[in-house]
Amino acid sequence: DTAVSQTPKYLVTQMGNDKSIKCEQNLGHDTMYWYKQDSKKFLKIMFSYNNKELIINETVPNRFSPKSPDKAHLNLHINSLELGDSAVYFCASSQDLIKKQYFGPGTRLTVT
Amino acid sequence: QQQVKQSPQSLIVQKGGISIINCAYENTAFDYFPWYQQFPGKGPALLIAIRPDVSEKKEGRFTISFNKSAKQFSLHIMDSQPGDSATYFCAASSPSNDYKLSFGAGTTVTVRA
């Protein structure tokens, strides 16, 4: 009965590959997010979706593309992976933009 | 550019002591100030949050103090326990940018038994 789940938990891949991270929430929330946490633990928002509509799109390379097939899912697809993409990626959800955010367990992406 | 500056980067406190983490901001449009707690290998979890119409909020052993004129807020962990050992992040958001959370750099707290 995990509230926000992500798959996979670990992802090791080579430079230039394309990979996806999946996120699902079973809280009935309308808003979902992707965050990147770098090696120094700095957390930065990448995207947010509200009712499947893109609300926040930070200055993220366009190799990163979020996809929201429905309100319960927000996937992150990354093209042409680079070494600097190595980080932990967190999905989060909230009832709406101003409510408490619930974070998933994270996906540790390592690009070699 | 970091919109929320957090200090210290790390701190060590004895069991039963008080941990104090400070944050400062410049954007006066911020109107929501949460603190998140993150254990190793886990996602951040909301600990406590405050809005600028109050100067203090307490939940159990955790207290936020807010100084609107100084644009500073702090987290106090009273009677610190080894289970409190984690990384703590302050954050801030405003309605003018869709309540996007701007996080501080984090403080790693270690509570020694």
Coordinates of C-alpha atoms in Angstrom, one line a residue:
Chain A
D1 CA 0.0 0.0 0.0
T2 CA 2.9 2.3 -0.8
A3 CA 1.6 5.9 -1.4
V4 CA 4.2 6.9 -4.0
S5 CA 6.2 4.2 -5.8
Q6 CA 8.9 4.4 -8.3
T7 CA 10.6 1.8 -10.5
P8 CA 13.3 1.0 -10.8
K9 CA 15.0 1.8 -7.5
Y10 CA 18.5 1.5 -9.1
L11 CA 19.4 2.2 -12.7
V12 CA 22.9 1.8 -14.1
T13 CA 23.4 2.5 -17.7
Q14 CA 26.0 3.8 -20.2
M15 CA 26.3 7.2 -21.7
G16 CA 24.1 7.8 -24.8
N17 CA 21.4 5.3 -23.7
D18 CA 17.7 6.2 -23.3
K19 CA 16.0 5.2 -20.1
S20 CA 12.7 5.7 -18.3
I21 CA 11.7 5.9 -14.7
K22 CA 8.1 5.2 -13.7
C23 CA 6.1 6.8 -10.9
E24 CA 2.7 5.9 -9.5
Q25 CA 0.7 7.3 -6.7
N26 CA -2.4 5.8 -5.1
L27 CA -3.3 8.8 -3.0
G28 CA -5.8 10.2 -5.4
H29 CA -3.7 13.3 -5.8
D30 CA -4.0 15.7 -8.7
T31 CA -0.5 17.0 -8.7
M32 CA 2.8 15.1 -9.4
Y33 CA 6.4 16.2 -9.5
W34 CA 9.9 15.1 -10.5
Y35 CA 12.9 16.2 -8.4
K36 CA 16.6 15.7 -8.9
Q37 CA 18.9 15.3 -5.9
D38 CA 22.6 15.6 -6.8
S39 CA 25.6 14.1 -5.0
K40 CA 25.6 16.9 -2.6
K41 CA 22.0 16.2 -1.6
F42 CA 20.7 19.4 -3.2
L43 CA 17.1 19.0 -4.2
K44 CA 15.7 20.7 -7.2
I45 CA 12.4 20.5 -8.9
M46 CA 12.3 19.5 -12.5
F47 CA 8.7 19.3 -13.5
S48 CA 5.2 19.4 -12.0
Y49 CA 1.9 18.2 -13.5
N50 CA -1.5 19.2 -12.3
N51 CA -4.4 17.2 -13.6
K52 CA -2.1 15.9 -16.4
E53 CA -1.2 19.4 -17.4
L54 CA 2.4 20.6 -17.2
I55 CA 2.6 23.4 -14.7
I56 CA 6.3 23.7 -13.9
N57 CA 9.1 23.1 -16.3
E58 CA 12.4 24.2 -14.9
T59 CA 15.4 24.8 -17.0
V60 CA 16.0 21.1 -17.6
P61 CA 17.6 19.9 -20.8
N62 CA 15.0 18.8 -23.4
R63 CA 16.6 15.3 -23.2
F64 CA 14.3 15.0 -20.2
S65 CA 10.6 14.5 -21.1
P66 CA 7.9 13.8 -18.6
K67 CA 4.8 11.9 -19.6
S68 CA 1.6 11.7 -17.6
P69 CA -0.7 9.0 -19.0
D70 CA -3.2 9.6 -16.2
K71 CA -3.4 11.5 -12.9
A72 CA -1.9 8.6 -11.0
H73 CA 1.2 8.2 -13.1
L74 CA 4.1 10.5 -14.1
N75 CA 6.9 8.9 -16.0
L76 CA 10.3 10.4 -16.8
H77 CA 12.1 9.6 -20.0
I78 CA 15.7 10.6 -20.5
N79 CA 17.3 10.5 -23.9
S80 CA 21.1 10.4 -24.7
L81 CA 22.1 10.0 -21.0
E82 CA 25.2 12.0 -19.9
L83 CA 27.5 11.5 -16.9
G84 CA 26.0 14.6 -15.3
D85 CA 22.6 13.0 -15.2
S86 CA 23.8 10.7 -12.4
A87 CA 21.7 11.5 -9.4
V88 CA 18.7 10.3 -7.4
Y89 CA 15.4 11.2 -9.0
F90 CA 12.4 11.6 -6.7
C91 CA 8.8 11.5 -7.7
A92 CA 6.3 13.3 -5.5
S93 CA 2.6 14.0 -5.4
S94 CA 0.2 16.3 -3.6
Q95 CA -3.5 17.0 -3.4
D96 CA -2.9 20.2 -5.3
L97 CA -0.2 22.7 -5.8
I98 CA -0.3 24.2 -2.3
K99 CA -0.7 21.0 -0.3
K100 CA 1.8 18.7 1.4
Q101 CA 4.0 16.8 -1.0
Y102 CA 4.6 13.1 -0.5
F103 CA 7.9 11.8 -1.9
G104 CA 8.6 8.4 -3.4
P105 CA 11.6 6.3 -2.4
G106 CA 13.8 7.6 -5.2
T107 CA 15.6 6.1 -8.2
R108 CA 19.4 6.2 -8.1
L109 CA 20.6 6.7 -11.7
T110 CA 24.2 6.0 -12.4
V111 CA 25.6 6.8 -15.9
T112 CA 28.9 5.3 -16.7
Chain B
Q1 CA 21.1 30.7 -7.5
Q2 CA 19.8 29.4 -4.3
Q3 CA 16.7 31.2 -3.0
V4 CA 16.9 29.7 0.4
K5 CA 20.2 29.6 2.3
Q6 CA 20.6 27.0 5.0
S7 CA 23.1 26.5 7.8
P8 CA 25.0 24.7 9.2
Q9 CA 25.8 22.1 6.6
S10 CA 26.1 19.5 9.4
L11 CA 25.9 19.3 13.1
I12 CA 26.5 16.8 15.9
V13 CA 24.5 16.9 19.0
Q14 CA 24.4 14.7 22.1
K15 CA 21.3 12.8 23.0
G16 CA 19.0 15.0 24.8
G17 CA 20.5 18.2 23.4
I18 CA 18.9 20.8 21.1
S19 CA 19.6 20.9 17.4
I20 CA 19.1 24.3 15.7
I21 CA 19.1 24.7 11.9
N22 CA 18.7 28.2 10.3
C23 CA 17.4 29.3 7.0
A24 CA 17.3 32.7 5.3
Y25 CA 15.5 33.9 2.2
E26 CA 15.2 37.1 0.1
N27 CA 12.0 36.6 -1.8
T28 CA 9.3 38.4 0.2
A29 CA 6.6 36.7 -1.9
F30 CA 7.4 33.4 -0.1
D31 CA 4.4 32.5 2.0
Y32 CA 4.9 28.8 2.9
F33 CA 7.9 27.4 4.7
P34 CA 8.1 23.7 5.2
W35 CA 10.8 21.5 6.7
Y36 CA 11.5 18.1 5.3
Q37 CA 13.3 15.2 7.0
Q38 CA 15.2 12.7 4.9
F39 CA 16.7 9.4 6.1
P40 CA 19.5 7.7 4.1
G41 CA 18.1 5.9 1.1
K42 CA 14.6 7.3 1.6
G43 CA 12.6 10.2 0.1
P44 CA 12.1 13.4 2.0
A45 CA 9.1 13.6 4.3
L46 CA 7.3 16.7 5.5
L47 CA 8.1 17.3 9.2
I48 CA 6.5 20.6 10.0
A49 CA 5.5 23.8 8.1
I50 CA 4.7 27.4 8.9
R51 CA 3.1 30.4 7.2
P52 CA 4.3 33.9 7.9
D53 CA 1.3 35.0 9.9
V54 CA 2.6 33.2 12.9
S55 CA 6.0 33.5 14.6
E56 CA 6.3 30.0 16.0
K57 CA 4.8 26.5 15.5
K58 CA 5.5 23.5 17.6
E59 CA 4.8 19.8 16.9
G60 CA 6.1 17.5 19.6
R61 CA 9.8 18.0 19.9
F62 CA 10.1 20.0 16.7
T63 CA 9.6 23.8 16.6
I64 CA 9.8 26.3 13.8
S65 CA 10.6 29.9 14.7
F66 CA 9.8 32.5 12.0
N67 CA 11.1 36.1 11.8
K68 CA 9.4 37.8 9.0
S69 CA 11.3 41.1 9.3
A70 CA 14.6 39.4 9.2
K71 CA 13.5 36.9 6.5
Q72 CA 14.7 34.0 8.6
F73 CA 13.3 30.8 10.0
S74 CA 14.7 28.0 12.0
L75 CA 14.0 24.5 13.1
H76 CA 14.7 23.5 16.7
I77 CA 14.8 19.8 17.7
M78 CA 14.4 19.5 21.4
D79 CA 15.6 16.5 23.4
S80 CA 17.3 15.2 20.3
Q81 CA 17.3 11.4 19.9
P82 CA 19.5 9.1 17.8
G83 CA 16.4 8.4 15.7
D84 CA 16.5 12.1 14.7
S85 CA 19.7 11.5 12.8
A86 CA 18.9 12.5 9.3
T87 CA 19.2 15.3 6.7
Y88 CA 16.9 18.2 7.2
F89 CA 15.9 20.6 4.4
C90 CA 14.1 23.9 4.7
A91 CA 12.1 25.1 1.8
A92 CA 9.9 28.0 0.7
S93 CA 7.3 28.6 -1.9
S94 CA 5.1 31.4 -3.2
P95 CA 1.9 31.6 -5.2
S96 CA 3.6 33.7 -7.8
N97 CA 5.5 30.7 -9.1
D98 CA 3.0 28.0 -8.7
Y99 CA 4.1 27.1 -5.2
K100 CA 7.3 25.6 -6.6
L101 CA 9.4 24.5 -3.6
S102 CA 12.9 26.1 -3.4
F103 CA 15.0 24.0 -1.0
G104 CA 17.9 24.9 1.1
A105 CA 21.1 22.9 0.8
G106 CA 20.3 20.6 3.7
T107 CA 21.8 20.0 7.1
T108 CA 23.0 16.5 8.2
V109 CA 22.2 16.0 11.9
T110 CA 23.9 13.3 13.9
V111 CA 22.7 12.6 17.4
R112 CA 25.3 10.8 19.5
A113 CA 23.9 8.4 22.1

